[in-house]
Short mmCIF file of C-alpha atoms in Angstrom, two decimals:
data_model
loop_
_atom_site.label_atom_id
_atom_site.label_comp_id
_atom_site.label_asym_id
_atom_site.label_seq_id
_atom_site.Cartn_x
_atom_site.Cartn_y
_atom_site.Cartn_z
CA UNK A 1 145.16 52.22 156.13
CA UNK A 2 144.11 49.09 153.80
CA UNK A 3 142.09 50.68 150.69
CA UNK A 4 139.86 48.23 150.90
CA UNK A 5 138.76 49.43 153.95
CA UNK A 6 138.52 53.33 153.57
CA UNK A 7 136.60 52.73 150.31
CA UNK A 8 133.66 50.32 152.64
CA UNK A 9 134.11 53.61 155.45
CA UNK A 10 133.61 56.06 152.63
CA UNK A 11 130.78 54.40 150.29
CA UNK A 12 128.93 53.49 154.42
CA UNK A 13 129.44 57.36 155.46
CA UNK A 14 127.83 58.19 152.30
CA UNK A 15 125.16 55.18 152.71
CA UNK A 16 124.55 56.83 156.06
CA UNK A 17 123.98 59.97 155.19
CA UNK A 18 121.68 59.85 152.67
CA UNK A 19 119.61 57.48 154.87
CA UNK A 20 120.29 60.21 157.20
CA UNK A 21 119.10 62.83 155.25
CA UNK A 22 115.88 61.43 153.97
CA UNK A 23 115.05 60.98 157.42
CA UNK A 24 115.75 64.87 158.22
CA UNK A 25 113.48 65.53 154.84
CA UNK A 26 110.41 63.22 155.63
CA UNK A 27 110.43 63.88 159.74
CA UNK A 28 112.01 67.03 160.53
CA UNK A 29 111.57 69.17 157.66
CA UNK A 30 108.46 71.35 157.39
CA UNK A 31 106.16 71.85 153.90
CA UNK A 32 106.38 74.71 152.37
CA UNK A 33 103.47 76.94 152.22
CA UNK A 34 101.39 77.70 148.90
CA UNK A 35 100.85 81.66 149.73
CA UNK A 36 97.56 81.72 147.75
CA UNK A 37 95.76 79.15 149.51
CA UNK A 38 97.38 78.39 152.77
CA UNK A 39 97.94 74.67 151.88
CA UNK A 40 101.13 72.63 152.13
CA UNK A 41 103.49 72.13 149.05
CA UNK A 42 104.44 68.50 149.06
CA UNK A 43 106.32 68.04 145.97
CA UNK A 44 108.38 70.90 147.12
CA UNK A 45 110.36 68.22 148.38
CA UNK A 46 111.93 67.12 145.58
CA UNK A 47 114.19 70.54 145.86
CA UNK A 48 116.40 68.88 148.81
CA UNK A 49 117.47 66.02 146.16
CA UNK A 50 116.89 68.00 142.91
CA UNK A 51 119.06 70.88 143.34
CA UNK A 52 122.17 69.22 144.64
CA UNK A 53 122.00 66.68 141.82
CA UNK A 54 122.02 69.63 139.89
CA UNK A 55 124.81 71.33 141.01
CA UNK A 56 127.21 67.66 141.12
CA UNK A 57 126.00 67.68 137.30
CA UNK A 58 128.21 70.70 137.14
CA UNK A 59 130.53 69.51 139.28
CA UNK A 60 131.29 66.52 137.29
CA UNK A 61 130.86 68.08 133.55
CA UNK A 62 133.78 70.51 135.10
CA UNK A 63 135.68 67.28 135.83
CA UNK A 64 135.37 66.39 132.27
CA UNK A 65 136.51 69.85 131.41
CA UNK A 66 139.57 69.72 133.44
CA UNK A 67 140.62 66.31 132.33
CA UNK A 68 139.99 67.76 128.54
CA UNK A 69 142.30 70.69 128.89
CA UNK A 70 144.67 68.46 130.89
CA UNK A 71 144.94 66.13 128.15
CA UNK A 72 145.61 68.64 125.71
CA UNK A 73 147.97 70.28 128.03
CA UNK A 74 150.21 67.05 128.96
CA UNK A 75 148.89 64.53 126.26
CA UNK A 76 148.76 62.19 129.59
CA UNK A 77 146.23 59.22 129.19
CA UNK A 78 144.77 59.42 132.49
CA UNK A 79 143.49 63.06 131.92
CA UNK A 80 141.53 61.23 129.36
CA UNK A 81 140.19 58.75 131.48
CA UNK A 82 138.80 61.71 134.12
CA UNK A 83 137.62 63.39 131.46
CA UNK A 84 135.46 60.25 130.48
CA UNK A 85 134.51 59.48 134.22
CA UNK A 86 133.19 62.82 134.44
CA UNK A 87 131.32 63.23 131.37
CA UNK A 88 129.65 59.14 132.06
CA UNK A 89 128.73 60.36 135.87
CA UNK A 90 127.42 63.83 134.08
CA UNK A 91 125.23 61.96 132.15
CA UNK A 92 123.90 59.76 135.17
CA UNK A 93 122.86 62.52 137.07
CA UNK A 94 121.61 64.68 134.42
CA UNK A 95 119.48 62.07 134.17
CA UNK A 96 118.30 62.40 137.37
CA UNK A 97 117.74 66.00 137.21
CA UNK A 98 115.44 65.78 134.23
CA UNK A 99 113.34 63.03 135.22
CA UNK A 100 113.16 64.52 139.29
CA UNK A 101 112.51 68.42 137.32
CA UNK A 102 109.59 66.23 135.45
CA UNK A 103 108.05 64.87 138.20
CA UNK A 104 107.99 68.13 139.83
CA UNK A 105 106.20 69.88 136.58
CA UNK A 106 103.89 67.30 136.63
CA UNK A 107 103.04 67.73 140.61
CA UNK A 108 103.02 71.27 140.27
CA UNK A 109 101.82 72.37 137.12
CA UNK A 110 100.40 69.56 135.60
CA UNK A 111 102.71 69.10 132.19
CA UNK A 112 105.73 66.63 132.38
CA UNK A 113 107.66 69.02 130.10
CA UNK A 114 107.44 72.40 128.65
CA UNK A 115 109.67 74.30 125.95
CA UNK A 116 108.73 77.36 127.66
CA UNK A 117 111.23 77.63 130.77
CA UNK A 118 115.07 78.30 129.12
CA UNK A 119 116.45 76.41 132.14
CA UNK A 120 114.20 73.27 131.35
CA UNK A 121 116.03 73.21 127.41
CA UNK A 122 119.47 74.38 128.69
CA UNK A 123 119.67 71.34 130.76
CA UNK A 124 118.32 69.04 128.02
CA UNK A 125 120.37 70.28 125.81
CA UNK A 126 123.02 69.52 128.41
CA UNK A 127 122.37 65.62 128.71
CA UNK A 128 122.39 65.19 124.87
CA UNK A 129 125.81 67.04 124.90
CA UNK A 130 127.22 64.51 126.83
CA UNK A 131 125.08 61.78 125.66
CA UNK A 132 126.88 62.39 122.14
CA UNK A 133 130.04 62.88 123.76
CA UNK A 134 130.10 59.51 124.56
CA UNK A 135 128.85 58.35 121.51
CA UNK A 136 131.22 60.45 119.76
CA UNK A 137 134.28 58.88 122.05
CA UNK A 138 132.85 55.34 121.26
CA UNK A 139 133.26 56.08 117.57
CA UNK A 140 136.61 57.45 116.85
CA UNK A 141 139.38 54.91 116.72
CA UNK A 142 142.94 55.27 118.04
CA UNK A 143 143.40 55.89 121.77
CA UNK A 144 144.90 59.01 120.93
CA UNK A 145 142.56 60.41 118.20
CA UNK A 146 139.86 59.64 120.66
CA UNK A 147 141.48 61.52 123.63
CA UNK A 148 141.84 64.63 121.26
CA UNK A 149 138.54 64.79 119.78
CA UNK A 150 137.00 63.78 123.14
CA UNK A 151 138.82 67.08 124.70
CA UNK A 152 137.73 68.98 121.90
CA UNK A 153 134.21 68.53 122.20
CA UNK A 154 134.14 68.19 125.96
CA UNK A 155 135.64 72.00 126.15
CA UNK A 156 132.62 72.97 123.47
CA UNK A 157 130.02 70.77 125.68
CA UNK A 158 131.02 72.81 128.76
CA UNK A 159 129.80 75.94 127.39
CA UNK A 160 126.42 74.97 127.97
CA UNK A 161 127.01 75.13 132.02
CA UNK A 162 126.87 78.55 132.03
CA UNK A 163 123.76 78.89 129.73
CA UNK A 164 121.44 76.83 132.04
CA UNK A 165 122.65 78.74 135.29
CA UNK A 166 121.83 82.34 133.60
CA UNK A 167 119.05 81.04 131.87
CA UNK A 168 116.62 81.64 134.58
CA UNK A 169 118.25 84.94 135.64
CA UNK A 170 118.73 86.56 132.46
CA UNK A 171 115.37 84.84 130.05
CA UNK A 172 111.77 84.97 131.26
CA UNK A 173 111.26 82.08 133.39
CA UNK A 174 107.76 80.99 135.27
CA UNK A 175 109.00 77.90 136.08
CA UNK A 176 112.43 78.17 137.27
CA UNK A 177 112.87 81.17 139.73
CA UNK A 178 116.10 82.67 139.79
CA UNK A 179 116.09 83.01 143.58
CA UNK A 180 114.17 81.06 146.27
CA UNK A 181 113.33 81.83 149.28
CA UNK A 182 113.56 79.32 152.40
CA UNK A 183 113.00 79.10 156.04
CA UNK A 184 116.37 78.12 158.38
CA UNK A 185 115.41 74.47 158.78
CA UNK A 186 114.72 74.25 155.00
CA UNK A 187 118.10 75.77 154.06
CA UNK A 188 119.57 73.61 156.93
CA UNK A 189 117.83 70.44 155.19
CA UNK A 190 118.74 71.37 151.70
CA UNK A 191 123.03 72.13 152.97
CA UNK A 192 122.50 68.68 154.44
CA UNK A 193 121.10 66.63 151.25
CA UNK A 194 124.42 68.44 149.67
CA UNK A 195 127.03 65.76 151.62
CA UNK A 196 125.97 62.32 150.65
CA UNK A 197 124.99 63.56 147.14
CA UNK A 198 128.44 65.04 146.68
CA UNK A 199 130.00 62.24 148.51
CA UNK A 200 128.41 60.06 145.69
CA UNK A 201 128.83 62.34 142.88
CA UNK A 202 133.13 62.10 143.52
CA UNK A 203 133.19 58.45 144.61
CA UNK A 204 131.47 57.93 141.02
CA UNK A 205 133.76 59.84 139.21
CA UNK A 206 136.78 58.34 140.88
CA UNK A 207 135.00 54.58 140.89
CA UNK A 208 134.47 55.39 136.82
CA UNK A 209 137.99 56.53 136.25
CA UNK A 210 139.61 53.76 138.56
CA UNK A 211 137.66 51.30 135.84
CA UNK A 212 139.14 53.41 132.65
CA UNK A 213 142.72 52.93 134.25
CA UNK A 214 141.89 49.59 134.50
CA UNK A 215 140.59 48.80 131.50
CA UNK A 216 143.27 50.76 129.98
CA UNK A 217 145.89 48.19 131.59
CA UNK A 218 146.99 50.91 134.01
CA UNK A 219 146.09 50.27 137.56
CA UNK A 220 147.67 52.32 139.43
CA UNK A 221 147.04 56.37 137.99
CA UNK A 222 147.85 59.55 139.45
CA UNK A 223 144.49 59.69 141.34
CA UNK A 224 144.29 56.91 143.74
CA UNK A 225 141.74 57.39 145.69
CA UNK A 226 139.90 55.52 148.89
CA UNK A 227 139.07 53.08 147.46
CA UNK A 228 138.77 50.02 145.28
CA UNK A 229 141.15 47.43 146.33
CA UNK A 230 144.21 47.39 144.45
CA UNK A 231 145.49 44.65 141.55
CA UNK A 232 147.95 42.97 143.99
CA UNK A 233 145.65 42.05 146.55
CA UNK A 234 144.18 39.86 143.06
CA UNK A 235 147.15 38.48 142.06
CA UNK A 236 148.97 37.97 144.52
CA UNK A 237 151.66 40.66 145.21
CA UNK A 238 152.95 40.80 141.46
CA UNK A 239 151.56 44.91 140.38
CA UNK B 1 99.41 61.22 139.61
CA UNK B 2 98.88 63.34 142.87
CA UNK B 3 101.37 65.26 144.31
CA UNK B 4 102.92 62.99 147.18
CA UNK B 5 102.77 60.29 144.42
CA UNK B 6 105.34 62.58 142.40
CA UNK B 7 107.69 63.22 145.38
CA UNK B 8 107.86 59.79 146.14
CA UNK B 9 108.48 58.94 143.04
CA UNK B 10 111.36 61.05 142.74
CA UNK B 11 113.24 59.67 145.54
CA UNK B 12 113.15 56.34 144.33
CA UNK B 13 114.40 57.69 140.90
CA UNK B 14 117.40 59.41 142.61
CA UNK B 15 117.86 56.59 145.03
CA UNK B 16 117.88 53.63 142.65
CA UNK B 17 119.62 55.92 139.62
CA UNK B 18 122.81 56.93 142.20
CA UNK B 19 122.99 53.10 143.64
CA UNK B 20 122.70 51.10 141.11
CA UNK B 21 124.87 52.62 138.76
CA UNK B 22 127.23 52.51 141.91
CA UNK B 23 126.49 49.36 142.41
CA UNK B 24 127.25 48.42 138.39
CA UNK B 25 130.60 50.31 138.52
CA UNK B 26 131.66 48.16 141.60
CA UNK B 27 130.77 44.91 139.67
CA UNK B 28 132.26 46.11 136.57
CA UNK B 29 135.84 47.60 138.48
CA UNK B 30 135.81 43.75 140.32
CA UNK B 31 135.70 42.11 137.04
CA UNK B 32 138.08 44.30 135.14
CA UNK B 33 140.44 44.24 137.91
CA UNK B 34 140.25 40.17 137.91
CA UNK B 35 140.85 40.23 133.90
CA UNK B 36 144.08 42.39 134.29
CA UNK B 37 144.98 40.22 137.07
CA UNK B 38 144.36 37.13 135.05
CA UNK B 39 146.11 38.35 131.62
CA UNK B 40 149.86 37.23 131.50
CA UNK B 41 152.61 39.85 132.46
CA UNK B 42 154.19 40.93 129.78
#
């Protein structure tokens, strides 16, 4: 099938169900409860968008991981380039973690930000490891020196995943519990939010590293995926 | 800021934060693809 076209089914699927799913969150899904006073929790809504974000910030800091000890394993440049597509998309949705997490502390307890949950500064921490990755990368010159030191630090950056998953089971946390508890249609909801925001989590990565290969002068890699039309369709058969 | 103004809030973050850098690496693959296309084969 033409790429052009599997990349418009994939990027509408996704389109769709995130459409979809903000539909099942604002008409379907029921508020949580505040136990103390009976009253509906509305910003407990942000979980169904907040928490997969979360976990495709993993998901694509392991990407950069992968492509780190790849590189250092086969000294292949487009291990590089997914290391670099993961780390960029990392930082994108770390993004969106923080700023979501902040809107939540300020619904529900009032404070954009507090030093006091472990979690909160794990996952900081995490966004300026990654932010300085890419400064870092930016800096050093020589495609090759780059790709090393880039691998380097992206192995050390990684060690942070861990740290902001235990944080909340292992420090004292009040505002990150290290389990929650959820009725069926919530845990339904919350699976669901999962597909387009994973959908769009890879078809970043891959849309990021198609542009490294690219930019590289490479245009076809190992990893082609659904999508992105291809150089000949631009110039005219000649690849 | 109230509590449905937070949760609405954050949906537009997500929303416009996943999209348009989606819609930035589209733009940005397009043109890099027509500059490779347009450099001379070696």
């Amino acid at each position: 099938m033409n790429r052009k076209i599997l990349s418009c089914a994939y990027w509408t699927v996704a389109a769709l169900a995130f459409a979809g799913v903000m539909g099942l969150i604002y008409f379907w899904t029921p508020f949580a409860i505040d136990p103390n006073d009976g009253k509906p929790i509305i910003f407990q809504k942000i979980l169904y968008f907040h928490l997969p974000v979360a976990i495709n910030t993993f998901l694509a800091c392991t990407v950069c991981f992968a492509g780190g000890i790849g590189y250092l394993v086969n000294r292949q440049t487009w291990w590089d380039d997914l290391a670099a597509a993961g780390a960029k998309v990392s930082v994108v949705l770390c993004t969106g973690v923080l700023l979501t997490g902040m809107l939540w502390a300020k619904g529900a307890w009032n404070v954009w930000w507090t030093w006091y949950s472990p979690r909160l500064t794990f996952s900081f921490m995490l966004w300026l490891l990654y932010v300085v990755y890419l400064i870092v990368r930016s800096s050093v010159e020589g495609s090759q020196r780059r790709a090393v030191v880039g691998a380097v630090y992206g192995l050390i950056a990684f060690l942070d995943i861990p740290l902001v998953y235990l944080s909340a089971r292992l420090l004292p946390d009040q505002f990150h519990p290290a389990d929650i508890t959820l009725s069926p249609s919530m845990k339904l909801t919350l699976a669901a939010s999962f597909v387009p925001i994973t959908m769009i989590a890879l078809g970043l990565v891959f849309l990021q590293y198609r542009l490294h290969r690219v930019q590289r002068g490479e245009v076809v890699g190992p990893l082609t995926l659904p999508g992105l039309g291809m150089r000949p369709s631009l110039t005219g058969g000649a690849a | 800021m109230n509590a449905v103004s937070s949760t609405i809030l954050a949906y537009v973050v997500i929303t416009v934060l996943l999209w348009v850098y989606a819609g930035h690496l589209f733009l940005a693959y397009r043109r890099a693809l027509q500059a490779s296309a347009s450099k001379p084969c070696k």
